[in-house]
mmCIF file of C-alpha atoms in Angstrom:
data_model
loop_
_atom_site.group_PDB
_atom_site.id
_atom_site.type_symbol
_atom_site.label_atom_id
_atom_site.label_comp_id
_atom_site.label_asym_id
_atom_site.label_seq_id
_atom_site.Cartn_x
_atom_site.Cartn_y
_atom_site.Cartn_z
ATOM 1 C CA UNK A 624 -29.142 -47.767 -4.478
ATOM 2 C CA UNK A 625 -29.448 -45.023 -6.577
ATOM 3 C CA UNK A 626 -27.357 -41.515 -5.597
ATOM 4 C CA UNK A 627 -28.066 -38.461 -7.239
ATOM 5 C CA UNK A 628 -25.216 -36.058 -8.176
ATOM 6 C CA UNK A 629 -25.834 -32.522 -8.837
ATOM 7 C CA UNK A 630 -24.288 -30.485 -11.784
ATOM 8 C CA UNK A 631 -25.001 -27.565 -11.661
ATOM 9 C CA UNK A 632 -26.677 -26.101 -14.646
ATOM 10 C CA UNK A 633 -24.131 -24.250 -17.347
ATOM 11 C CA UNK A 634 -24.236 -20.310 -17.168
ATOM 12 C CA UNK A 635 -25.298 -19.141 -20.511
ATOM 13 C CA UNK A 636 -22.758 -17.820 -22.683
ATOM 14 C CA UNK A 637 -24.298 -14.402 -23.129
ATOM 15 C CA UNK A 638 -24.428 -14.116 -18.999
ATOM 16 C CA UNK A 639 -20.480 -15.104 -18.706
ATOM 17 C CA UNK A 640 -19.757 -12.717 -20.954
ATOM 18 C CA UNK A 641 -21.703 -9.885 -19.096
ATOM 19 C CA UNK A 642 -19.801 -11.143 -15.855
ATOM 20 C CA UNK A 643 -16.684 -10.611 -17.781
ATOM 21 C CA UNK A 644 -17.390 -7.112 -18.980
ATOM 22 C CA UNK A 645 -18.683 -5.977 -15.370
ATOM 23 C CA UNK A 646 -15.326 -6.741 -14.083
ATOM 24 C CA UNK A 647 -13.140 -5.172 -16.927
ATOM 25 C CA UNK A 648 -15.510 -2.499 -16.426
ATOM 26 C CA UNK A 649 -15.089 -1.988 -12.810
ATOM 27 C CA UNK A 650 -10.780 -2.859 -12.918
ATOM 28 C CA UNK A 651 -10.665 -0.101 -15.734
ATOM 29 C CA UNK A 652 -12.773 2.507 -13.297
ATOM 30 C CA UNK A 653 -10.874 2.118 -10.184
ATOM 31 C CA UNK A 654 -7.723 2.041 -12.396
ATOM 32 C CA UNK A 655 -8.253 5.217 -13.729
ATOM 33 C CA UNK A 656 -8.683 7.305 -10.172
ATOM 34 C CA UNK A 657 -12.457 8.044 -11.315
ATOM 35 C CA UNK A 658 -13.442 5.908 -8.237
ATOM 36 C CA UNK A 659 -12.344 7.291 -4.927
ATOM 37 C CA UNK A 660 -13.101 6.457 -1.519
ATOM 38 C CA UNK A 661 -14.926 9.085 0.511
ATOM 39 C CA UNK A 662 -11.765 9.981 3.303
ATOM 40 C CA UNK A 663 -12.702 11.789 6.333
ATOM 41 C CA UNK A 664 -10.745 14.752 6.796
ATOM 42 C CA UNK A 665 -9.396 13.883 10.082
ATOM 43 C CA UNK A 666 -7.531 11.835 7.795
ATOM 44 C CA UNK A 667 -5.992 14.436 4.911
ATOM 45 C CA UNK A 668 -4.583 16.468 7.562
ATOM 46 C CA UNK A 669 -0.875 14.486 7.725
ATOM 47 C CA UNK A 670 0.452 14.304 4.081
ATOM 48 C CA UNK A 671 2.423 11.491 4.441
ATOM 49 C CA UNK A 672 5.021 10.193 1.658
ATOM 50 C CA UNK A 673 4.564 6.420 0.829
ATOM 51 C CA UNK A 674 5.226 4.100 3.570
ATOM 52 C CA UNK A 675 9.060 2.888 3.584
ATOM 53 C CA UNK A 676 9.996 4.950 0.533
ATOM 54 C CA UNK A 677 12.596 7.398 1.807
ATOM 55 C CA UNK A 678 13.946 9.574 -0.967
ATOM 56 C CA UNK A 679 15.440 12.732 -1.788
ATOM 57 C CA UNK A 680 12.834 12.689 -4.662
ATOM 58 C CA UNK A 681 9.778 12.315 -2.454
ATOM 59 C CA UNK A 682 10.326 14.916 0.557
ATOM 60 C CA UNK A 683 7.773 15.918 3.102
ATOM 61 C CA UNK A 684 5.069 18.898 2.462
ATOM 62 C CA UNK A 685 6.549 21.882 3.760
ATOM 63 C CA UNK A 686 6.547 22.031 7.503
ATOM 64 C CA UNK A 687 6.441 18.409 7.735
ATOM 65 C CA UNK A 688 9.421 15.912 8.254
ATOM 66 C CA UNK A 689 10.097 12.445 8.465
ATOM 67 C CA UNK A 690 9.622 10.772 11.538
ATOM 68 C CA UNK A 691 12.603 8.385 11.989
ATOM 69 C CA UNK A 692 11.370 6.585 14.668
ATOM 70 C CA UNK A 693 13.133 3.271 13.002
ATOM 71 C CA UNK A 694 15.182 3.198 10.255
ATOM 72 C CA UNK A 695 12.920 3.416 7.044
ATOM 73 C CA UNK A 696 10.298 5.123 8.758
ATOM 74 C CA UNK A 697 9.415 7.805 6.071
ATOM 75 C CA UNK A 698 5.795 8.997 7.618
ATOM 76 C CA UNK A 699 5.535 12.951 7.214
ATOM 77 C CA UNK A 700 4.821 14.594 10.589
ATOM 78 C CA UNK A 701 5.605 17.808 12.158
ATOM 79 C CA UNK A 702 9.057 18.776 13.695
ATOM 80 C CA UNK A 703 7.055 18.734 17.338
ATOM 81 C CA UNK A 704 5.603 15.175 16.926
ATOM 82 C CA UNK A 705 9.030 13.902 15.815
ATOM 83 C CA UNK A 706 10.579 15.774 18.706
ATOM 84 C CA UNK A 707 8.180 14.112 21.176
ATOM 85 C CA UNK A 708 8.562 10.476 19.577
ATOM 86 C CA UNK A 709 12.431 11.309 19.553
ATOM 87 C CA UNK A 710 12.195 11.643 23.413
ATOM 88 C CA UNK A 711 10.270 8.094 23.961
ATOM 89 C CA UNK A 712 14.053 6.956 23.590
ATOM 90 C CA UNK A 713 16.354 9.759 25.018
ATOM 91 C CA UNK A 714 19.453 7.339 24.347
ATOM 92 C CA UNK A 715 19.563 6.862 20.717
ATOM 93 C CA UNK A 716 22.289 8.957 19.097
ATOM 94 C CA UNK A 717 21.028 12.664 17.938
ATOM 95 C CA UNK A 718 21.032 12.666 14.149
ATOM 96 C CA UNK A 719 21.285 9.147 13.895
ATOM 97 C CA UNK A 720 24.620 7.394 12.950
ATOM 98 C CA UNK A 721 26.040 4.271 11.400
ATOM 99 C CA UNK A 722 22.807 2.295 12.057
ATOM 100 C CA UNK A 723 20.578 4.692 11.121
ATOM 101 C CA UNK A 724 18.574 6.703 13.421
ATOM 102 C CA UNK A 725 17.992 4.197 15.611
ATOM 103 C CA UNK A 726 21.516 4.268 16.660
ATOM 104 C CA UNK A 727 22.153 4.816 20.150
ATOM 105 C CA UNK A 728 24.563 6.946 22.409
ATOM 106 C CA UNK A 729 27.926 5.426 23.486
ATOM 107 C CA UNK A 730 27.491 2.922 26.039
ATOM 108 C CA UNK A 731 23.930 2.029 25.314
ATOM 109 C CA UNK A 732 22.341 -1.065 23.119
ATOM 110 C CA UNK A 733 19.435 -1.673 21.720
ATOM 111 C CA UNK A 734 16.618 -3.572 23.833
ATOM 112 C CA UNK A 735 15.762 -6.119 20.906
ATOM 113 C CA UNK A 736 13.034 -7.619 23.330
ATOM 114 C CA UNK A 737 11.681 -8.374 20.248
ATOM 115 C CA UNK A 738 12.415 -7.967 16.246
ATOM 116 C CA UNK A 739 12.948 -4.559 15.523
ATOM 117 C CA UNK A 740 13.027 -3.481 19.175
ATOM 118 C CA UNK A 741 14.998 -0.402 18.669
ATOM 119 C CA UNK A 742 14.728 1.199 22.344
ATOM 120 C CA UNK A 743 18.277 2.325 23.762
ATOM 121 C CA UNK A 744 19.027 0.658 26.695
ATOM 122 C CA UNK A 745 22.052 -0.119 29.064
ATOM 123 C CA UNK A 746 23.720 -3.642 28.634
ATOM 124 C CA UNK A 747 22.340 -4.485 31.993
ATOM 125 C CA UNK A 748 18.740 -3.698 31.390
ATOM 126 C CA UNK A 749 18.915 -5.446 27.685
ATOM 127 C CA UNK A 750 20.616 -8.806 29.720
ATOM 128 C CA UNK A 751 17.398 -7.985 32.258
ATOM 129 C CA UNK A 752 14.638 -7.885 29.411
ATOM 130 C CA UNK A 753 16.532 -11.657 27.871
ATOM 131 C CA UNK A 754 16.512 -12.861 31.439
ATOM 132 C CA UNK A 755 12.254 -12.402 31.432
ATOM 133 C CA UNK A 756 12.922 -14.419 28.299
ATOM 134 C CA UNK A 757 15.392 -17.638 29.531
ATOM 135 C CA UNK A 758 13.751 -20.136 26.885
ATOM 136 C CA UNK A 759 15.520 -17.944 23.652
ATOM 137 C CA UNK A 760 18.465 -19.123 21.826
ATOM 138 C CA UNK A 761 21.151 -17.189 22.941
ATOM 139 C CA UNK A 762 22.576 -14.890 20.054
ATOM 140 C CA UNK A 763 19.554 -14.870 18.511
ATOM 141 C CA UNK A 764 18.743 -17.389 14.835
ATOM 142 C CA UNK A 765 16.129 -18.089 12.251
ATOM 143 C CA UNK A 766 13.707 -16.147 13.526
ATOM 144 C CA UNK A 767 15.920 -13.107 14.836
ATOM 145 C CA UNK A 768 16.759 -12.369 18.703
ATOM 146 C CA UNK A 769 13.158 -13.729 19.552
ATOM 147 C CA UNK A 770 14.045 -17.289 18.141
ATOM 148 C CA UNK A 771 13.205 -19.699 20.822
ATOM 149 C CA UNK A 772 15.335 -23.482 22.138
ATOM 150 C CA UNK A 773 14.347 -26.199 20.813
ATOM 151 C CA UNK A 774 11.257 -27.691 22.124
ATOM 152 C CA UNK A 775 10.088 -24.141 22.977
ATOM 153 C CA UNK A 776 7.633 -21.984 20.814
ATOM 154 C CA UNK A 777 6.395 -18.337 21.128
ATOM 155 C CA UNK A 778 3.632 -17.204 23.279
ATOM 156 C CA UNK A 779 1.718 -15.462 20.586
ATOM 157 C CA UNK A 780 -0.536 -13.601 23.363
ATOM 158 C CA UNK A 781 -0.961 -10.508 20.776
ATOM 159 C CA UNK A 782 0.601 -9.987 18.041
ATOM 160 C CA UNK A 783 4.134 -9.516 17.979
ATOM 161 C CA UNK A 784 3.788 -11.448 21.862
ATOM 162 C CA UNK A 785 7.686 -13.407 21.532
ATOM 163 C CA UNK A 786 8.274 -15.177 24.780
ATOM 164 C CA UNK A 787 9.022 -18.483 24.643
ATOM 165 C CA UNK A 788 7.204 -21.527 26.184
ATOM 166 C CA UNK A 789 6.372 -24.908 26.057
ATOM 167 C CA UNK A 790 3.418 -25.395 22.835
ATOM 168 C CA UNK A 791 1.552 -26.344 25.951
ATOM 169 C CA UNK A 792 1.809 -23.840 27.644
ATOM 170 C CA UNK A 793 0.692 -21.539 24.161
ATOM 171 C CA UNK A 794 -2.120 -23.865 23.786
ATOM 172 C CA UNK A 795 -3.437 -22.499 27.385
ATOM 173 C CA UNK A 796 -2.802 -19.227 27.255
ATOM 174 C CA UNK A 797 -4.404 -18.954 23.508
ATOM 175 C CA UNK A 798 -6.936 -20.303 24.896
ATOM 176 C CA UNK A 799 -7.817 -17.965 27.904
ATOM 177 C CA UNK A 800 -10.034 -14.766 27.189
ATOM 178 C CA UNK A 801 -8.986 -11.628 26.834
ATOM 179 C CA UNK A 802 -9.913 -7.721 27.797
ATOM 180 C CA UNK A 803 -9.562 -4.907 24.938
ATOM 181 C CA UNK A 804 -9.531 -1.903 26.584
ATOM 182 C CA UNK A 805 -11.932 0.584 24.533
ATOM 183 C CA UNK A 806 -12.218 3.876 26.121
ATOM 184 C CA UNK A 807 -14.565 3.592 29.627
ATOM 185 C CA UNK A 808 -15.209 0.099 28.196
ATOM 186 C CA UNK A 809 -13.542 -3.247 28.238
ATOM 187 C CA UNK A 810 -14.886 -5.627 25.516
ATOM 188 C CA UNK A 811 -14.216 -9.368 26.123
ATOM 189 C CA UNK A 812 -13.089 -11.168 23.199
ATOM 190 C CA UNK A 813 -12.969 -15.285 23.921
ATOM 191 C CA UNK A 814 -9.652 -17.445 23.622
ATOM 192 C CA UNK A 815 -9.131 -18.267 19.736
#
């Protein structure tokens, strides 16, 4: 029985070489700020300093300041959009503290529902968010406060979705369709 095998066919020197050149070319362009991408100017209207780079040496525009919704949060906004973000938790500490500005009034805790859940809460209402959650290792591990038991694995409903349950269970619910709500409409996106 004869098989056939295809090779393919060598590209000619004279072509690799223009292949080459085409991408120097294009590195050296986009390299040099010559190429820009058109931005609409909904857009430019925020300066904003570089994400997570919170420094003396790169402040806010004036009549901007930083947001400090979580501690390295270094997006340039005005004083009345940090205000109203500020009051989404009216329990964290005013000015911040030894945690950053995250840190919250005497006698509350953060939620930690989830890594990096930052919301001021009392003890009872953080013990009442872990209760929803009975399948996590208690004091947290690996993974953060999320990490599950043994034998359990997160939900992974949407991103960032930590509840804990049996890979079964995951396996069911990943599979199930969901609703994105977009505007008047609901788009239905299938199980993954």
């Amino acid at each position: 029985m004869s098989h056939h095998v295809h090779a393919p066919s060598p590209v000619p020197a004279k072509r690799r070489m223009l292949r080459y050149t085409m991408v120097l070319t294009s590195a050296a362009f986009v390299a040099s700020g010559i190429a820009s991408l058109a931005t609409p100017a909904s857009a430019a209207a925020v300066p904003r300093a570089p994400a997570a780079v919170k420094t003396d040496a790169l402040p806010c525009p004036s009549g901007y300041v930083w947001r400090d919704s979580y501690d390295g949060d270094a997006l340039c906004v005005t004083p009345a959009e940090r205000d109203r973000v500020h009051a989404q938790n009216p329990n964290r500490q005013p000015g911040g503290g030894a945690y950053g500005p995250s840190t919250c009034k005497p006698g509350f805790v953060w939620r930690d529902s989830y890594d990096g859940d930052t919301l001021c809460v009392t003890p009872a209402e953080r013990d009442r968010v872990h209760a929803q959650n009975p399948n996590r290792q208690p004091g947290g591990g690996a993974y953060g406060p999320s990490t599950c038991k043994p034998g359990y694995v997160w939900r992974e409903k949407w991103v960032g979705d930590t509840l804990c349950v049996t890979p079964a269970e995951r396996d069911r619910v990943k599979g199930q369709g969901r609703l994105i709500d977009n505007g008047p409409d609901l788009i239905g996106i299938p199980g993954r």
